[in-house]
Coordinates of C-alpha atoms and ligand atoms in Angstrom, one line a residue:
M1 CA -0.3 0.0 -0.1
N2 CA 1.3 3.1 -1.0
I3 CA 0.8 6.0 1.8
L4 CA 1.4 9.6 1.9
Q5 CA 2.2 11.3 5.4
V6 CA 1.2 14.7 5.7
S7 CA 2.2 16.4 8.3
A8 CA 4.2 19.7 9.5
E9 CA 6.9 17.9 12.2
Y10 CA 9.0 15.2 11.9
H11 CA 11.8 14.1 14.0
P12 CA 14.6 14.0 14.4
L13 CA 14.2 17.3 11.7
L14 CA 11.7 19.4 13.5
K15 CA 9.9 18.7 16.6
T16 CA 7.7 21.2 19.0
G17 CA 5.8 18.2 20.8
G18 CA 4.7 14.7 20.3
L19 CA 3.3 15.3 17.1
A20 CA 6.9 14.7 15.3
D21 CA 7.8 11.8 17.3
V22 CA 5.0 10.0 15.9
T23 CA 5.3 10.8 12.0
G24 CA 8.6 10.3 12.7
A25 CA 8.5 6.7 14.0
L26 CA 5.2 5.6 12.0
P27 CA 6.8 5.4 8.5
A28 CA 9.5 3.3 10.0
A29 CA 6.9 1.2 11.4
L30 CA 4.2 1.0 9.0
N31 CA 6.8 0.1 5.9
A32 CA 7.7 -3.1 8.2
N33 CA 4.3 -4.2 7.9
G34 CA 3.9 -4.2 4.4
C35 CA 3.7 -0.2 3.0
D36 CA 5.3 1.8 1.8
V37 CA 4.7 5.0 3.0
R38 CA 6.1 8.4 2.3
V39 CA 6.0 11.9 3.5
L40 CA 5.1 15.4 2.5
L41 CA 6.6 18.4 4.8
P42 CA 6.3 21.9 4.5
G43 CA 10.1 23.7 3.5
F44 CA 10.9 24.8 6.6
P45 CA 14.6 25.1 7.0
A46 CA 14.7 22.1 8.8
I47 CA 13.3 20.7 6.7
L48 CA 15.3 21.4 3.5
A49 CA 18.3 21.7 5.9
G50 CA 17.8 17.2 6.3
L51 CA 16.5 16.8 2.8
Q52 CA 19.2 14.5 1.4
E53 CA 20.0 15.1 -2.4
P54 CA 16.8 16.9 -3.2
T55 CA 15.5 17.2 -7.0
E56 CA 13.1 19.2 -8.5
L57 CA 9.2 17.5 -9.2
L58 CA 7.3 20.4 -10.2
R59 CA 5.8 24.2 -9.8
F60 CA 2.5 25.6 -9.4
H61 CA 1.2 28.4 -7.8
T62 CA -1.4 29.0 -4.4
H63 CA -4.1 31.2 -5.1
G64 CA -2.3 33.7 -3.1
G65 CA -0.2 33.9 -6.1
A66 CA 2.7 32.1 -4.4
E67 CA 5.4 29.8 -6.1
L68 CA 6.2 26.6 -4.6
R69 CA 8.5 23.8 -6.0
L70 CA 8.1 20.6 -5.2
L71 CA 11.3 18.8 -4.5
R72 CA 11.4 14.9 -3.5
G73 CA 14.8 13.3 -1.4
T74 CA 15.1 11.4 1.5
L75 CA 15.5 12.5 5.1
L76 CA 18.0 10.7 7.3
G77 CA 16.6 9.5 10.6
T78 CA 17.0 6.2 12.5
T79 CA 15.5 4.6 8.8
T80 CA 15.7 6.3 5.0
V81 CA 12.5 8.1 4.7
Q82 CA 11.6 9.0 1.1
A83 CA 10.0 13.0 1.1
Y84 CA 8.6 15.6 -0.6
V85 CA 9.2 18.6 0.5
L86 CA 7.3 21.9 -0.4
D87 CA 9.7 24.3 -1.0
A88 CA 8.4 27.9 -0.5
P89 CA 10.9 30.7 0.7
G90 CA 8.5 33.1 1.0
L91 CA 5.6 31.7 2.9
L92 CA 8.3 28.8 5.1
D93 CA 11.6 30.0 5.3
R94 CA 11.2 31.4 9.1
P95 CA 13.3 30.9 11.6
G96 CA 12.5 29.4 15.0
N97 CA 9.4 28.0 15.6
P98 CA 7.1 26.7 12.6
Y99 CA 3.8 28.6 13.6
E100 CA 4.5 31.4 15.4
D101 CA 6.9 34.4 15.1
A102 CA 9.4 35.8 17.9
H103 CA 6.8 37.5 20.3
K104 CA 4.8 33.9 19.5
Q105 CA 2.1 35.5 18.4
P106 CA 0.6 32.6 14.7
Y107 CA 2.0 34.1 11.1
A108 CA -1.0 35.8 10.2
D109 CA -0.7 34.0 6.5
N110 CA -1.0 30.5 8.7
H111 CA -3.6 29.9 6.5
R112 CA -1.9 30.1 3.2
R113 CA 1.3 27.8 4.6
F114 CA -0.8 25.5 5.3
A115 CA -3.2 25.2 2.5
A116 CA -0.1 25.4 0.2
L117 CA 0.9 22.0 1.9
A118 CA -3.0 20.0 1.0
W119 CA -2.5 21.4 -2.7
G120 CA 1.0 20.4 -2.5
A121 CA -0.7 16.5 -1.4
V122 CA -2.7 16.6 -4.2
Q123 CA -0.3 17.8 -6.9
I124 CA 1.3 14.3 -5.5
A125 CA -2.5 12.6 -5.7
Q126 CA -2.7 13.6 -9.3
G127 CA 0.4 12.0 -10.4
G128 CA 3.6 15.2 -9.7
D129 CA 5.4 12.2 -9.2
T130 CA 5.3 9.7 -12.7
S131 CA 7.3 6.9 -10.2
W132 CA 5.3 6.5 -7.5
K133 CA 1.4 7.1 -6.8
P134 CA 0.0 7.0 -3.1
Q135 CA -3.5 5.3 -3.0
L136 CA -4.3 6.9 0.3
V137 CA -3.3 10.0 2.1
H138 CA -3.3 9.9 5.9
G139 CA -2.9 13.8 7.2
H140 CA -2.0 14.7 10.9
D141 CA -3.6 17.3 12.8
W142 CA -5.2 21.0 11.7
H143 CA -1.7 21.4 9.5
A144 CA -2.9 18.7 7.3
G145 CA -6.8 19.4 7.7
L146 CA -7.5 20.9 4.1
V147 CA -6.2 17.9 2.8
P148 CA -9.1 15.8 2.5
A149 CA -11.8 18.7 1.5
C150 CA -9.1 19.7 -1.4
L151 CA -9.0 15.9 -2.9
L152 CA -12.3 16.0 -3.2
H153 CA -12.5 19.0 -5.0
A154 CA -10.0 18.3 -6.9
G155 CA -11.9 15.0 -8.1
G156 CA -14.9 17.1 -9.1
G157 CA -16.8 15.6 -6.1
Q158 CA -15.6 12.7 -5.6
P159 CA -12.1 12.8 -3.3
L160 CA -9.0 11.6 -5.7
L161 CA -8.1 9.5 -2.9
P162 CA -9.0 7.9 0.6
S163 CA -7.7 10.5 3.8
V164 CA -6.7 9.7 7.4
F165 CA -7.1 11.9 9.1
T166 CA -5.3 11.7 12.6
V167 CA -6.1 14.2 15.5
H168 CA -3.4 14.7 18.0
N169 CA -4.8 17.5 20.0
L170 CA -8.6 18.5 19.3
A171 CA -7.7 22.1 21.2
Y172 CA -5.7 23.0 18.1
Q173 CA -8.0 23.8 15.5
G174 CA -6.3 26.2 12.9
L175 CA -9.0 28.7 12.8
F176 CA -9.4 31.7 10.4
D177 CA -11.3 35.0 9.6
V178 CA -13.6 34.1 7.1
A179 CA -12.3 36.8 4.9
R180 CA -9.4 34.6 4.5
F181 CA -11.8 32.1 2.9
P182 CA -10.7 33.3 -1.1
D183 CA -7.1 32.4 0.0
L184 CA -7.7 28.4 0.2
G185 CA -8.0 27.8 -2.8
L186 CA -11.6 26.2 -2.4
P187 CA -15.1 27.8 -3.7
W188 CA -17.9 28.3 -1.2
S189 CA -19.6 25.7 -1.0
F190 CA -17.0 24.2 1.3
Y191 CA -17.8 26.5 3.9
Q192 CA -20.9 25.4 5.5
V193 CA -22.1 23.9 8.7
E194 CA -21.6 21.0 7.1
G195 CA -18.0 21.4 6.1
L196 CA -15.1 23.4 7.1
E197 CA -17.3 26.6 8.8
F198 CA -16.9 26.9 12.2
W199 CA -18.8 29.7 14.1
G200 CA -18.5 31.6 11.5
Q201 CA -14.6 31.1 11.3
I202 CA -12.9 28.8 8.7
S203 CA -11.5 25.8 11.1
F204 CA -8.5 23.3 9.1
L205 CA -9.6 20.9 11.9
K206 CA -13.2 20.4 11.5
A207 CA -12.2 19.9 7.5
G208 CA -10.4 17.2 8.4
L209 CA -12.6 15.8 10.4
H210 CA -15.7 16.6 8.3
Y211 CA -14.3 15.2 5.3
A212 CA -11.7 12.3 6.1
N213 CA -13.1 8.9 5.3
R214 CA -11.8 8.2 8.8
I215 CA -10.5 10.2 11.6
T216 CA -8.3 8.5 14.8
T217 CA -6.9 10.2 17.7
V218 CA -3.8 8.9 19.9
S219 CA -5.8 6.8 22.4
P220 CA -8.6 4.8 23.0
T221 CA -10.1 7.2 25.8
Y222 CA -9.2 10.5 24.0
A223 CA -10.7 9.2 21.4
R224 CA -14.1 8.2 23.5
E225 CA -13.5 12.1 25.6
I226 CA -13.9 14.2 22.2
Q227 CA -17.8 13.0 22.0
T228 CA -17.8 14.5 25.2
P229 CA -19.2 18.5 25.8
E230 CA -16.6 18.7 28.2
L231 CA -13.4 17.8 26.1
G232 CA -15.4 17.9 22.7
C233 CA -13.9 21.8 22.0
G234 CA -17.3 22.4 19.9
L235 CA -16.4 19.5 17.9
D236 CA -18.3 16.7 20.1
G237 CA -21.4 16.8 17.9
L238 CA -19.5 16.2 15.0
L239 CA -17.3 13.2 16.6
R240 CA -20.3 11.6 18.3
R241 CA -22.3 11.8 14.5
R242 CA -18.7 10.0 13.2
Q243 CA -18.8 7.9 15.7
S244 CA -18.5 4.8 13.6
D245 CA -15.4 6.8 11.4
L246 CA -13.6 7.6 14.3
S247 CA -11.1 5.2 16.5
G248 CA -8.3 5.8 18.8
I249 CA -4.9 4.2 18.2
L250 CA -2.4 4.5 20.9
N251 CA 0.5 5.6 20.3
G252 CA 4.0 3.7 21.0
V253 CA 7.9 4.4 21.7
D254 CA 10.7 4.6 19.5
G255 CA 12.8 1.9 20.9
T256 CA 15.7 2.9 18.8
I257 CA 15.3 6.1 20.4
W258 CA 14.4 5.6 23.6
N259 CA 16.0 2.9 25.1
P260 CA 17.8 3.6 28.6
T261 CA 20.1 0.8 27.9
T262 CA 21.8 1.8 24.7
D263 CA 20.6 5.5 24.7
P264 CA 23.7 7.6 23.6
L265 CA 22.3 10.9 25.3
L266 CA 23.0 9.2 28.9
P267 CA 26.1 9.6 31.0
H268 CA 25.7 6.0 32.2
R269 CA 23.2 3.5 30.8
F270 CA 20.8 1.0 32.7
G271 CA 18.0 -1.9 32.4
S272 CA 15.5 -3.2 34.8
N273 CA 18.5 -5.6 36.4
K274 CA 20.6 -2.9 36.2
L275 CA 19.8 0.1 37.8
L276 CA 23.2 1.1 39.6
G277 CA 23.7 3.3 35.8
K278 CA 20.3 4.9 37.1
A279 CA 21.7 6.2 40.3
R280 CA 24.5 7.6 38.3
C281 CA 22.5 9.2 35.8
K282 CA 20.4 10.8 38.9
A283 CA 24.2 12.0 40.8
A284 CA 25.0 13.2 37.1
L285 CA 21.9 15.2 36.7
Q286 CA 21.6 16.9 40.1
I287 CA 25.1 18.2 39.7
E288 CA 24.3 19.9 36.4
T289 CA 21.3 21.5 37.2
G290 CA 22.5 22.6 40.8
L291 CA 20.2 20.4 42.7
H292 CA 21.5 19.1 45.8
T293 CA 23.4 15.2 45.8
H294 CA 20.8 13.9 48.0
A295 CA 21.1 10.2 46.8
D296 CA 18.0 9.1 48.8
A297 CA 15.6 13.0 48.1
P298 CA 13.3 11.4 45.8
L299 CA 13.5 13.7 42.4
F300 CA 10.1 14.5 40.7
T301 CA 10.3 15.8 37.1
V302 CA 8.2 17.8 34.4
V303 CA 9.0 18.1 30.8
S304 CA 6.7 19.3 29.3
R305 CA 5.3 22.3 27.2
L306 CA 4.3 25.3 29.8
T307 CA 1.0 25.5 28.9
E308 CA -2.8 25.6 31.1
Q309 CA -3.4 21.8 29.3
K310 CA -0.9 20.4 31.2
G311 CA -2.2 21.2 34.4
L312 CA 1.2 22.5 35.9
P313 CA -0.4 25.1 38.3
L314 CA -0.4 21.9 40.4
V315 CA 2.8 21.5 40.4
L316 CA 3.4 25.2 41.3
E317 CA 0.9 25.4 44.3
A318 CA 2.5 22.2 45.6
V319 CA 5.9 22.6 45.2
D320 CA 6.7 24.0 48.1
G321 CA 5.1 20.8 50.7
L322 CA 7.2 19.0 48.3
V323 CA 10.2 19.7 48.8
E324 CA 9.3 20.3 52.8
R325 CA 9.1 17.1 52.6
G326 CA 12.4 16.3 51.3
A327 CA 12.2 15.9 47.7
Q328 CA 13.6 17.9 45.0
L329 CA 11.3 19.3 41.6
L330 CA 13.3 19.7 37.8
V331 CA 11.6 21.4 35.2
L332 CA 12.1 21.4 31.4
G333 CA 10.0 22.9 29.7
N334 CA 8.4 26.3 27.9
G335 CA 5.9 27.8 26.8
D336 CA 3.3 30.4 28.2
A337 CA 5.5 33.5 30.3
H338 CA 3.4 33.1 33.2
L339 CA 4.2 29.5 33.9
E340 CA 7.9 30.5 33.1
A341 CA 8.3 33.0 35.5
A342 CA 6.3 31.3 38.4
F343 CA 8.5 28.5 38.1
L344 CA 11.7 30.2 38.2
A345 CA 10.8 32.0 40.9
K346 CA 10.3 28.7 42.2
A347 CA 13.9 27.6 41.7
Q348 CA 15.3 31.0 42.8
Q349 CA 13.1 30.5 46.4
H350 CA 14.1 26.6 46.6
A351 CA 17.6 26.9 45.6
G352 CA 18.9 23.2 45.3
R353 CA 16.0 21.7 45.2
V354 CA 14.0 23.0 42.6
A355 CA 15.8 23.4 39.1
V356 CA 14.0 25.0 36.3
R357 CA 15.6 25.2 32.7
I358 CA 13.3 27.3 30.0
G359 CA 13.6 26.1 26.7
F360 CA 13.0 23.2 24.6
D361 CA 16.2 20.8 24.7
E362 CA 15.9 17.3 23.4
A363 CA 19.3 15.9 24.5
F364 CA 18.7 17.0 28.3
S365 CA 15.3 15.9 28.1
H366 CA 16.3 12.0 27.9
R367 CA 18.9 13.1 30.7
V368 CA 16.2 14.3 32.7
F369 CA 14.3 11.0 32.3
G370 CA 17.2 8.9 33.3
G371 CA 17.9 10.2 36.3
S372 CA 13.9 11.3 37.2
D373 CA 12.6 9.0 40.2
V374 CA 9.0 10.3 39.5
T375 CA 7.5 12.2 36.1
L376 CA 4.7 14.5 36.9
V377 CA 1.8 14.4 34.2
P378 CA -1.5 16.2 35.9
S379 CA -2.7 17.1 32.5
R380 CA -6.3 18.5 32.2
F381 CA -6.2 16.4 29.0
E382 CA -4.0 14.7 27.3
P383 CA -4.9 13.1 24.0
C384 CA -2.1 10.6 24.2
G385 CA 1.4 11.3 26.1
L386 CA 4.5 10.3 25.1
T387 CA 6.5 11.8 28.5
Q388 CA 4.9 8.7 30.7
L389 CA 5.8 6.6 28.2
Y390 CA 9.1 7.4 28.2
A391 CA 9.5 7.5 32.2
L392 CA 8.2 4.3 32.0
A393 CA 11.1 3.1 29.9
Y394 CA 13.5 4.6 32.0
G395 CA 12.6 3.7 35.3
S396 CA 11.1 7.0 36.3
V397 CA 7.6 5.9 37.7
P398 CA 4.9 8.4 36.0
L399 CA 2.6 10.3 38.3
V400 CA -1.0 11.3 36.3
R401 CA -4.3 12.3 36.2
R402 CA -6.5 9.8 35.2
V403 CA -7.7 11.2 31.4
G404 CA -6.8 10.0 27.9
G405 CA -3.7 8.9 27.2
L406 CA -2.8 9.0 30.5
A407 CA -5.5 6.5 31.9
D408 CA -4.8 4.2 29.1
S409 CA -1.0 3.6 29.6
V410 CA -0.4 4.0 33.2
T411 CA -1.6 1.8 35.9
D412 CA -1.9 3.0 39.7
T413 CA -0.5 1.5 42.6
Q414 CA -3.0 0.1 44.6
P415 CA -2.8 -3.4 47.4
D416 CA -4.0 -5.4 44.3
T417 CA -1.9 -3.9 41.4
L418 CA 1.1 -4.4 43.6
A419 CA 0.5 -8.2 44.1
S420 CA -0.2 -8.8 41.0
D421 CA 3.1 -6.8 39.8
T422 CA 0.9 -4.9 37.1
A423 CA 1.2 -0.9 39.7
T424 CA 3.4 1.2 37.1
G425 CA 2.6 4.9 38.6
I426 CA 0.3 6.3 40.4
V427 CA -2.9 8.0 39.4
F428 CA -5.2 10.6 40.7
N429 CA -8.8 12.0 39.3
H430 CA -9.4 14.8 39.4
M431 CA -8.2 18.9 39.2
D432 CA -7.6 19.1 42.6
V433 CA -4.5 20.4 44.2
G434 CA -5.8 18.4 47.5
E435 CA -6.1 15.3 45.6
F436 CA -2.4 15.8 43.6
T437 CA -0.9 16.4 47.1
H438 CA -2.1 13.4 48.1
A439 CA -0.8 12.1 45.2
L440 CA 2.7 13.2 46.0
Q441 CA 1.8 11.8 49.5
R442 CA 1.8 8.5 47.8
A443 CA 4.4 8.5 45.6
M444 CA 6.9 9.3 48.6
A445 CA 5.6 7.3 50.8
L446 CA 6.3 4.2 48.0
Y447 CA 9.8 5.7 47.3
R448 CA 10.6 5.3 51.1
H449 CA 9.7 1.8 50.8
P450 CA 12.0 0.5 48.4
S451 CA 11.0 -3.0 47.8
Q452 CA 7.4 -1.8 47.1
W453 CA 9.4 0.9 44.8
D454 CA 11.3 -1.7 42.9
R455 CA 8.4 -3.8 41.9
V456 CA 6.6 -0.7 40.4
Q457 CA 9.6 0.8 39.1
R458 CA 10.8 -2.8 37.0
A459 CA 7.1 -2.8 36.0
G460 CA 7.1 -0.5 33.9
M461 CA 10.1 -0.7 32.5
R462 CA 8.6 -4.2 31.6
Q463 CA 6.2 -2.5 29.5
H464 CA 6.4 -2.2 25.8
F465 CA 4.6 0.5 23.7
S466 CA 5.2 -0.7 20.3
W467 CA 4.8 1.3 17.3
D468 CA 4.9 -2.1 15.7
E469 CA 1.4 -2.7 17.5
A470 CA 0.2 0.5 16.4
A471 CA 1.5 0.3 12.1
Q472 CA -0.6 -2.9 12.4
Q473 CA -3.3 -1.5 13.4
Y474 CA -3.0 1.9 10.7
A475 CA -2.1 -0.8 8.3
A476 CA -5.7 -2.3 8.8
L477 CA -7.3 0.6 8.5
Y478 CA -5.4 1.5 5.7
R479 CA -7.0 -1.3 3.9
S480 CA -10.6 -0.9 4.7
L481 CA -10.3 2.2 2.4
I482 CA -8.0 0.8 0.1
P483 CA -10.3 -0.4 -3.2
A484 CA -8.5 -3.8 -4.1
Ligands
ADP501 P1 2.6 17.5 23.6 O1 2.7 16.9 22.2 O2 0.8 17.8 24.3 O3 3.5 18.6 23.8 P2 3.4 14.8 24.5 O4 3.7 14.0 25.9 O5 2.5 13.7 23.9 O6 2.9 16.3 24.6 O7 4.8 14.7 23.6 C1 5.8 15.7 24.1 C2 7.3 14.8 23.5 O8 8.2 16.7 23.6 C3 8.0 14.4 24.2 O9 9.1 14.1 23.0 C4 8.6 15.2 25.4 O10 9.5 14.5 25.5 C5 9.2 16.2 24.6 N1 9.5 17.8 24.8 C6 8.4 18.2 25.6 N2 8.7 19.6 26.2 C7 10.2 19.7 25.9 C8 11.4 20.4 26.3 N3 11.2 21.4 27.0 N4 12.9 19.8 25.5 C9 12.8 18.7 25.1 N5 11.8 18.3 24.8 C10 10.2 17.7 25.2

């Protein structure tokens, strides 16, 4: 099956969150399951820099008049993947974050930039590469939301190809003023409630949800949650209507990148039967971040975008109590200015016990998971969450809220789950500082009980969230849509 994957991010070239980990890992996992996956990416500077041996396939124009070149080449990652990249310097050649300017404001022409991506997919669907033709297009998140609509329009009312649309986060919707509609290259008939209109605006996400043949999201629980008014972001009605086309496929862990027995980014390597290396990683991390080098102080860590979604005000509220009880906190993250400032203030207040690094640092994140005792993920909502999966692999016990993919991947420590060796973390239910503090106390108590701690830690490290399994589910979905 020839599959064209369309996304804005791709690990290891460009990553702002979990989306890149998924789109970077899926092609190889799918190729091992009988697919021939190629990727289409916007020519952001980091993507163009990583494209090997580019050749120009064709040129076309957007509705705004910009000229785009469709390049073909290969991307080097853990495996080599064939790639198409849209080269449009005026639209895409901007330094830093792919979506926002230096003041964290979305680019005013984002609708044009990502409409161009969809029309690039149409060019390939129409035979733009004479040596390879996709049989299905799989788009990810709102950046690729227009793809199914453009395939439908280009096919004159019958989609050129079947499509799958995966939602990694329903809260990011790609909303634009209706005045921008003529720039998209679609007729006005698409601007309706049964289309991409959303409360008087254009929604790229809704376009994907409405026009794709199948919708997936990145965990079974999130697939159910987004059909409720509470977590449906105003799209729950549409998602309920499309219930039979919607499914959840849990993300995996790329073991070639996230494996503590082989990880070259760790100062010491370790496995579930050889945890000495983990103790050394913790000591090295404490030294690196200016935390007191107390081996027996439980080290709680956060690796996260600092946004409302991630429930971090709970951590801010609880940190004083945590420190009073002898624990340490290390935060690696960036995002909302007020959260960055609040965490930095806590680091100042509790020097040696709280450390904060603001920024996005992939290599450092490996060292954090390697040295961490407990990974905190108290999210308000969490489509899948990858940090708790990496934490499990690295012997850091995840403390998570029972929501979305967190609920699907962490088993709470209770007498029965401890006895059956299935406990892998600490789980709490409500966004409530009392409940969160209680969960922290349970984690501290577990830590002070080495034999139990050991069981939970090792049970977590034995978990295997494989991309292979996820790829089999995606492949089955593709098969059901591609005519024999
Ligand atoms: P989301 O996609 O909502 O940001 P996920 O948990 O699904 O959350 O994925 C986040 C990914 O980004 C993980 O790979 C995590 O390790 C990484 N990450 C988040 N913040 C940082 C950071 N500040 N530095 C390095 N990696 C980070």
